Coordinates of C-alpha atoms in Angstrom, one line a residue:
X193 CA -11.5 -1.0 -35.7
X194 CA -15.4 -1.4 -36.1
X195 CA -17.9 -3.2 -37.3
X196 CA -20.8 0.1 -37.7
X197 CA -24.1 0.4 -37.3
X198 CA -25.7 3.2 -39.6
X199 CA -29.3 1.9 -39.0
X200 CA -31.7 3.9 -36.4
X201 CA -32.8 2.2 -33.5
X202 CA -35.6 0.1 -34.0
X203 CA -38.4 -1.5 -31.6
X204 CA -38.4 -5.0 -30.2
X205 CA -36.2 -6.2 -27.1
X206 CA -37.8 -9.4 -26.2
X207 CA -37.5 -9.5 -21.8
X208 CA -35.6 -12.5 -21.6
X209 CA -32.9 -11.6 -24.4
X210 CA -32.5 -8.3 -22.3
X211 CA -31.4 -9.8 -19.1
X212 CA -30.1 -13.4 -20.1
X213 CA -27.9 -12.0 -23.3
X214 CA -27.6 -8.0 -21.9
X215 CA -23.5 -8.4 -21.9
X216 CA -23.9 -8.8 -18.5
X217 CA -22.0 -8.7 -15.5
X218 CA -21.2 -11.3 -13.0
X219 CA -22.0 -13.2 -10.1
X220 CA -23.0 -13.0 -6.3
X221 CA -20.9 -12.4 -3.0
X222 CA -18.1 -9.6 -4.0
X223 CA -14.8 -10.2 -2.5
X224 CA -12.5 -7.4 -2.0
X225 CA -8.8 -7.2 -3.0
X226 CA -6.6 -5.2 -0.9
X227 CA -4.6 -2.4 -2.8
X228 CA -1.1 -4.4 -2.8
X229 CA -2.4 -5.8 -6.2
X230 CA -2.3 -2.8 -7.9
X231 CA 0.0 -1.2 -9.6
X232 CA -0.1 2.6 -7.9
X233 CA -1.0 4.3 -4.8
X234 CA -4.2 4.5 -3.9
X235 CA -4.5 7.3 -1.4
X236 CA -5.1 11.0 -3.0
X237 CA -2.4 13.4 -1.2
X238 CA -4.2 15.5 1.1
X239 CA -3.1 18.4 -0.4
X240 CA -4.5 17.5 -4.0
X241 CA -6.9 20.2 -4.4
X242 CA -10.8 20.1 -6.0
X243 CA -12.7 21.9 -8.1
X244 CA -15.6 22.5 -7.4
X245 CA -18.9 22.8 -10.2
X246 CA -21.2 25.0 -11.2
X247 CA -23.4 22.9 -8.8
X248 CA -21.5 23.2 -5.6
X249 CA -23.6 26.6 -5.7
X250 CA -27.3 25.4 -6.3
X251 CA -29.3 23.1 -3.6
X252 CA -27.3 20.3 -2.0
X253 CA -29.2 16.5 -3.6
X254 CA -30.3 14.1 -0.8
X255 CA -28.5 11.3 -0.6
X256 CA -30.3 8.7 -2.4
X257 CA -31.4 6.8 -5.7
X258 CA -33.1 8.5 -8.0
X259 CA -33.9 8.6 -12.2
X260 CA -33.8 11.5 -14.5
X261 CA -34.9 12.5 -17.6
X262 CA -32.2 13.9 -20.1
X263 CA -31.8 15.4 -23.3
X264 CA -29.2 16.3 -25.6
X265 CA -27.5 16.2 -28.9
X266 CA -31.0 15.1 -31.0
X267 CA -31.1 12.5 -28.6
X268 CA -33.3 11.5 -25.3
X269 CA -33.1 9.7 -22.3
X270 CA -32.7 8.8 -18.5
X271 CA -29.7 8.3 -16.4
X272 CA -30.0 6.3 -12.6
X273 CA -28.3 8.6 -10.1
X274 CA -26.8 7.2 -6.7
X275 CA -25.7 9.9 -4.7
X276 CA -24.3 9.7 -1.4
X277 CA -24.4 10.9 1.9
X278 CA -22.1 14.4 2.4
X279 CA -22.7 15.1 -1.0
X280 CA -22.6 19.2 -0.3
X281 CA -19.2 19.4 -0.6
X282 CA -17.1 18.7 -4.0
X283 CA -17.9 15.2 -4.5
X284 CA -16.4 12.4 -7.5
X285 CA -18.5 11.0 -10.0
X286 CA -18.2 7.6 -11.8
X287 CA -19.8 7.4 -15.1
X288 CA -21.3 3.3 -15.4
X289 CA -22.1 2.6 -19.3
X290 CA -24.3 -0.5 -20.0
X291 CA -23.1 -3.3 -22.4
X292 CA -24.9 -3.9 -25.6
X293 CA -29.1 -5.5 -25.2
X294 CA -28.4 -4.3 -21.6
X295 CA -31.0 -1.9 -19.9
X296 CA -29.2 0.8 -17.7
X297 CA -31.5 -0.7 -14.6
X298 CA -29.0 -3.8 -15.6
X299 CA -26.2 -2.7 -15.5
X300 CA -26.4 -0.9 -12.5
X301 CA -27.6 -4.3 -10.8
X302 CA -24.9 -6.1 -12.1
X303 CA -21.7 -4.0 -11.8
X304 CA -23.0 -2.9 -7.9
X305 CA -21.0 0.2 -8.5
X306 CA -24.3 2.7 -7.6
X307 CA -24.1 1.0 -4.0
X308 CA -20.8 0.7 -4.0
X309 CA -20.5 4.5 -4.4
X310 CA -22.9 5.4 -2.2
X311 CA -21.2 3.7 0.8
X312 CA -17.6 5.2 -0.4
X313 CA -18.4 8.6 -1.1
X314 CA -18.8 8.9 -5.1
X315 CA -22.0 9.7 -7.4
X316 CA -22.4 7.2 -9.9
X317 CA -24.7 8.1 -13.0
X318 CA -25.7 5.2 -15.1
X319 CA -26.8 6.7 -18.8
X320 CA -29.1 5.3 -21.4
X321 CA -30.5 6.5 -24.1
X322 CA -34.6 5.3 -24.7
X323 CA -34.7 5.8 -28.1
X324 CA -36.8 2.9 -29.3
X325 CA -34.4 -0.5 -30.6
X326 CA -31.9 -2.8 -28.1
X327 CA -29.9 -0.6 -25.4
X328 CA -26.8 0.4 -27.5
X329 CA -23.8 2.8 -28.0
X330 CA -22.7 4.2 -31.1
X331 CA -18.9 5.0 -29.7
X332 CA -17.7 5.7 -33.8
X333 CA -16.2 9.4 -34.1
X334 CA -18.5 12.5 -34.6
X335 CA -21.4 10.1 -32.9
X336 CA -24.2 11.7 -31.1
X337 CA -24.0 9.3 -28.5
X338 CA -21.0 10.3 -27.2
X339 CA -22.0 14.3 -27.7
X340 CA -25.3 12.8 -25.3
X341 CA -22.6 12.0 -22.7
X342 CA -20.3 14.9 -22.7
X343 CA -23.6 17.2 -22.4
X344 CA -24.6 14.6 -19.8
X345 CA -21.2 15.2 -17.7
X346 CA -22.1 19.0 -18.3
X347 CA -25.4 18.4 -16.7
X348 CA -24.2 16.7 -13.8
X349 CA -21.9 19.1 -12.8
X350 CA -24.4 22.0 -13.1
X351 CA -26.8 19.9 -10.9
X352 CA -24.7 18.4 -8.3
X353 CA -21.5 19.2 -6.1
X354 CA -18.7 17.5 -8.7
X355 CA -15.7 17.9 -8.2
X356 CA -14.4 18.3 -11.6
X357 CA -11.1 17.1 -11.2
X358 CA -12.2 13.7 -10.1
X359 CA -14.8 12.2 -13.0
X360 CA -14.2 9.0 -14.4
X361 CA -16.1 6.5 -16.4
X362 CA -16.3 2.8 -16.4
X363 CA -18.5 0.1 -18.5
X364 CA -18.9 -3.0 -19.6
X365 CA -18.5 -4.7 -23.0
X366 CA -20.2 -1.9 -25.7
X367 CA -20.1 0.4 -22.9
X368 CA -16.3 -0.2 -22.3
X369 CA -15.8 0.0 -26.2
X370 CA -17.4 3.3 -25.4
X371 CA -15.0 3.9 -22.3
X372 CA -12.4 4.2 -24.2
X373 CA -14.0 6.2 -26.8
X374 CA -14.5 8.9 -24.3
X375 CA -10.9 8.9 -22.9
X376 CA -9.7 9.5 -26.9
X377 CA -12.5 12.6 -27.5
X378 CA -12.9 13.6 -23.7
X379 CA -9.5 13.8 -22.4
X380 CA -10.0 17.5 -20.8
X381 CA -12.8 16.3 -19.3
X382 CA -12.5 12.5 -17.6
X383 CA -9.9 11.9 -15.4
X384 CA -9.4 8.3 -15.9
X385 CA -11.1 5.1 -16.9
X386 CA -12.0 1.7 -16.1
X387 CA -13.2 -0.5 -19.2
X388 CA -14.7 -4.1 -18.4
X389 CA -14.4 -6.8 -21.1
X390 CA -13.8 -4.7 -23.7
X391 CA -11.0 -2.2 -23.8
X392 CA -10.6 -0.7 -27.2
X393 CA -7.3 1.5 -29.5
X394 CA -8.8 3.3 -32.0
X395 CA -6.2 4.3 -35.1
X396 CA -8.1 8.0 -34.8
X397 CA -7.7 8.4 -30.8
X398 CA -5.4 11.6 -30.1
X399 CA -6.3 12.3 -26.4
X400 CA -5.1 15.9 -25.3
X401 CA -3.2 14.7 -22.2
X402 CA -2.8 10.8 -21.4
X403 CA -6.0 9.4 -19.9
X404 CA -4.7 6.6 -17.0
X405 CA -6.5 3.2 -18.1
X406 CA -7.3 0.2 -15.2
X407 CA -9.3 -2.8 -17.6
X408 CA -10.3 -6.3 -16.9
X409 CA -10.7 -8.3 -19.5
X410 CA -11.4 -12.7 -19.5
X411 CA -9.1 -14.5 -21.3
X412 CA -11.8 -17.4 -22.1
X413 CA -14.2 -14.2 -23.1
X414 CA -17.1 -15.8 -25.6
X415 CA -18.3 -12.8 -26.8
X416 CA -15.7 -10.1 -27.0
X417 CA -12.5 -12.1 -27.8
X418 CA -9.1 -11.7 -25.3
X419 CA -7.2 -12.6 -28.5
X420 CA -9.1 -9.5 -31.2
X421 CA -12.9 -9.3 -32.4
X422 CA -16.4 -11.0 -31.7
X423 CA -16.1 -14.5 -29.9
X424 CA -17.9 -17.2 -30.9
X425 CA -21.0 -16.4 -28.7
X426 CA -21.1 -13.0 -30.3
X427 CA -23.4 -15.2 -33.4
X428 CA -26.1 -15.6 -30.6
X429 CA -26.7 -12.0 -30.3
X430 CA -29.8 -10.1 -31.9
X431 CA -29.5 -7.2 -34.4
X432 CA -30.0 -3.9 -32.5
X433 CA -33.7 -3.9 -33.9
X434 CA -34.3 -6.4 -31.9
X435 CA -34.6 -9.5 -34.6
X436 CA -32.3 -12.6 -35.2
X437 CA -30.9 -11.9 -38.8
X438 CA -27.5 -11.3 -38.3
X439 CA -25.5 -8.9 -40.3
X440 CA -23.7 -12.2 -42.6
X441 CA -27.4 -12.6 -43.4
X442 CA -28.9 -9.1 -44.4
X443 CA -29.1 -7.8 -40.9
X444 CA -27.6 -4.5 -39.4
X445 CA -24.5 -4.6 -38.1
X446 CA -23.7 -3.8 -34.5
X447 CA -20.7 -2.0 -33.4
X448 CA -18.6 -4.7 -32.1
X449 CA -14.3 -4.8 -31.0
X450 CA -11.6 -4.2 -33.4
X451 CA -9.6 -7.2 -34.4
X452 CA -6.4 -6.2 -32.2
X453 CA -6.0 -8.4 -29.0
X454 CA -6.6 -6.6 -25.4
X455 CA -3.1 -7.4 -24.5
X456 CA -2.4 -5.2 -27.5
X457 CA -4.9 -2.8 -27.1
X458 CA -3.2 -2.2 -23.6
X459 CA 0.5 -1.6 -24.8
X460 CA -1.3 0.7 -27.4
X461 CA -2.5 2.5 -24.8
X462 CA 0.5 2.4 -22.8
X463 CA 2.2 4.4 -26.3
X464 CA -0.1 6.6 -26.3
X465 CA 0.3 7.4 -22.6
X466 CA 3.9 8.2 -22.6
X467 CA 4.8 4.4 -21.4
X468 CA 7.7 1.9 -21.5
X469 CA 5.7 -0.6 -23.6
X470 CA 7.6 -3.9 -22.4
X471 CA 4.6 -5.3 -19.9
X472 CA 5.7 -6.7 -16.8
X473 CA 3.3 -9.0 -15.6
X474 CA 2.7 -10.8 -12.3
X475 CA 0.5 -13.8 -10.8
X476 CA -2.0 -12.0 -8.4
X477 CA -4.5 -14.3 -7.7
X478 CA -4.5 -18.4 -9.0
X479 CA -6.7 -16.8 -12.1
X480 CA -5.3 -13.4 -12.3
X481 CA -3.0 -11.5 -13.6
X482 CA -2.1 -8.2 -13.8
X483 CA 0.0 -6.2 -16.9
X484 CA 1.6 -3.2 -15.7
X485 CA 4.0 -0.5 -17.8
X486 CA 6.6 1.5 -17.2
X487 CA 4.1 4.7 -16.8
X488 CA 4.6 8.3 -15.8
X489 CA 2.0 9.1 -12.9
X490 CA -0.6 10.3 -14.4
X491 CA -0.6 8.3 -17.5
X492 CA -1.1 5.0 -15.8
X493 CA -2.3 1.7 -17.5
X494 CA -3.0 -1.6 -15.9
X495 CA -4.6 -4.7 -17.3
X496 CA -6.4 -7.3 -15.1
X497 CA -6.6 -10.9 -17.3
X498 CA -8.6 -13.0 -15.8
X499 CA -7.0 -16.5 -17.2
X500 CA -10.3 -18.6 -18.5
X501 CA -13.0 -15.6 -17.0
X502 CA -15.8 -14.7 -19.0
X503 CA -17.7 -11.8 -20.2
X504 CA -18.5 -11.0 -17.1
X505 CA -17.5 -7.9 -13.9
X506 CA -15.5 -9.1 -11.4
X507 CA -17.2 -9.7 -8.4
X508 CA -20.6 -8.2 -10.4
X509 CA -23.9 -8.2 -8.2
X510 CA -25.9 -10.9 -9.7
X511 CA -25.3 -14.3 -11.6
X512 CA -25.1 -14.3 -15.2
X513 CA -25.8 -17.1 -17.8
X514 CA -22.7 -18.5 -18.0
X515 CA -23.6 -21.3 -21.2
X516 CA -23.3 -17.6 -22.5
X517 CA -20.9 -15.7 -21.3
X518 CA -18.8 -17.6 -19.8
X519 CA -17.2 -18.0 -15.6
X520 CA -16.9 -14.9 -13.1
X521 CA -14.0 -14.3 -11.0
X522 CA -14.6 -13.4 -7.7
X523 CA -11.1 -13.4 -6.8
X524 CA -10.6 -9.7 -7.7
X525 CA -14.0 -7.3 -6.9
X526 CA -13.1 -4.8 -10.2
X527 CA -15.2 -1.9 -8.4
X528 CA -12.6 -1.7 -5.2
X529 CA -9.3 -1.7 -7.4
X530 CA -11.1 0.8 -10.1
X531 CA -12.2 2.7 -7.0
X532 CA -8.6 2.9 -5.6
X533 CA -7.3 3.8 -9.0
X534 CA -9.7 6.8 -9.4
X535 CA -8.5 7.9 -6.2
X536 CA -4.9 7.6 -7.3
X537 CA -5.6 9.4 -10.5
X538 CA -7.2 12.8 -10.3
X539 CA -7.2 15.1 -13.5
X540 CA -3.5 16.3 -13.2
X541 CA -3.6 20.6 -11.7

């Protein structure tokens, strides 16, 4: 499902290839969609309780911005944290992964979600790990990568107020790939998920319980294809030690999408989850559409195709090179509806 990467990280991420290339996210001015184009309820009953962390006992955190230092699993580095105000009390945390070349100080420009939490009353930790080479994940099984993030979770919740029953996880492009990597080994753990341009099936996912699923994904995508695998754009992309040999010409490979379309990977998804797997889909904006299933509550899955979109967040925070990656919607602003659908989908009592 996999192109993989067995070589270490190396040095050498030229500035410009960092922000212009970083599987970026999208453009300026955020417009919100209301919950009637979603597929679910997105109010949390009242009576839906939390549970609170080892955290909710130790010093309340200022609201704020802040950056850590972090490490776990053989591996180091930092995470941004954007906590918000009222934070004392059990408190949801989003998980934002960064995209392949892209710095987690990128991502957390782009996707806008660390603001965005802070004025709707989630923590959002945005991860990397500084080992030297290109910002990367390896999402493969047994990785240490994803062992980083599980400790990282751990961390967090011994650090902060969490309520445990409400973490999720959302990212873009190699950080979706890894998204939906974490729903498969993490299922006890993440409530539910929210992969941007690049949800992913993996033949060796067997999540304990079904993990709800909201993605976006471009149907004009350059660099992770709608239709399976790398787009075309994909060639333009460094090795993760920072050169241009690609791997067709002696260069390491980088992890990169499985071959199965994202329509696909949804209805797998939807299997796995307990669905009807006969889509229904509907016309929600003039460029979007949303794929719904036949779900039981808490094994939701929803797929937002934005028909000719790009590699690229919905309604992201800043512009991105679009020779590259292609047009942004802003149509549909992916933080609200993944907001509402976290909401909607707490870790089942």
């Amino acid at each position: 499902m996999s192109r993989v990467s067995n070589s270490p990280r190396a040095t050498g991420s030229p500035s410009g290839v960092r922000r212009g290339l970083g599987i970026v996210a999208a453009a300026a001015a955020a417009v919100a969609v209301t919950t009637t184009l979603t597929g679910h309820n997105a109010v949390a009953r009242a009576d839906d309780p939390a549970a609170p962390s080892a955290g909710c006992g130790a010093t309340a955190t200022a609201a704020g911005s802040s950056t850590h230092q972090f490490a776990a699993a053989g591996e180091t580095g930092h995470y941004l944290l954007d906590v918000p105000p009222g934070a004392d009390r059990p408190t949801p945390v989003v998980f934002d992964l960064h995209g392949y070349l892209e710095p987690a100080e990128l991502e957390r420009s782009s996707s806008g979600l660390g603001d965005f939490g802070s004025k709707h009353g989630f923590v959002t930790v945005t991860p990397q790990i500084d080992e030297p080479g290109l910002p990367r994940w390896d999402f493969t099984p047994g990785s240490a990568d994803v062992d980083y993030l599980s400790d990282l979770i751990g961390n967090v919740a011994s650090t902060l107020c969490v309520d445990q029953r409400r973490v999720y996880v959302a990212g873009l492009s190699m950080g979706a790939f890894t998204t939906s990597a974490l729903a498969c080994r993490l299922s006890d753990r993440i409530a539910a998920v929210a992969p941007v341009a690049g949800l992913q099936d993996f033949d060796w996912c067997h999540p304990t319980r079904p993990v709800p699923v909201v993605a976006f994904h471009g149907t004009g995508d350059p660099i992770v294809s709608y239709t399976g695998g790398p787009g075309p754009n994909a060639a333009y992309l460094p090795a993760p030690d920072g050169s241009t040999a690609r791997a067709e010409n002696g260069g390491p490979a980088v992890n990169g999408p499985g071959p199965q379309s994202v329509p696909d990977d949804a209805v797998a998804w939807a299997r796995r989850n307990g669905c009807g797997t006969t889509p229904a889909r509907q016309h929600v904006t003039p460029d979007v559409d949303l794929t719904t299933f036949d779900c039981p509550a808490d094994g939701t899955v929803e797929l937002y195709s934005v028909l000719g979109g790009g590699h690229t967040w919905p309604s992201g925070s800043l512009p991105s090179p679009e020779a590259l990656t292609g047009s942004t919607t802003h149509s549909i602003d992916a933080n609200q509806i993944m907001w509402d659908f976290f909401q909607a989908h707490p870790m089942p009592r």
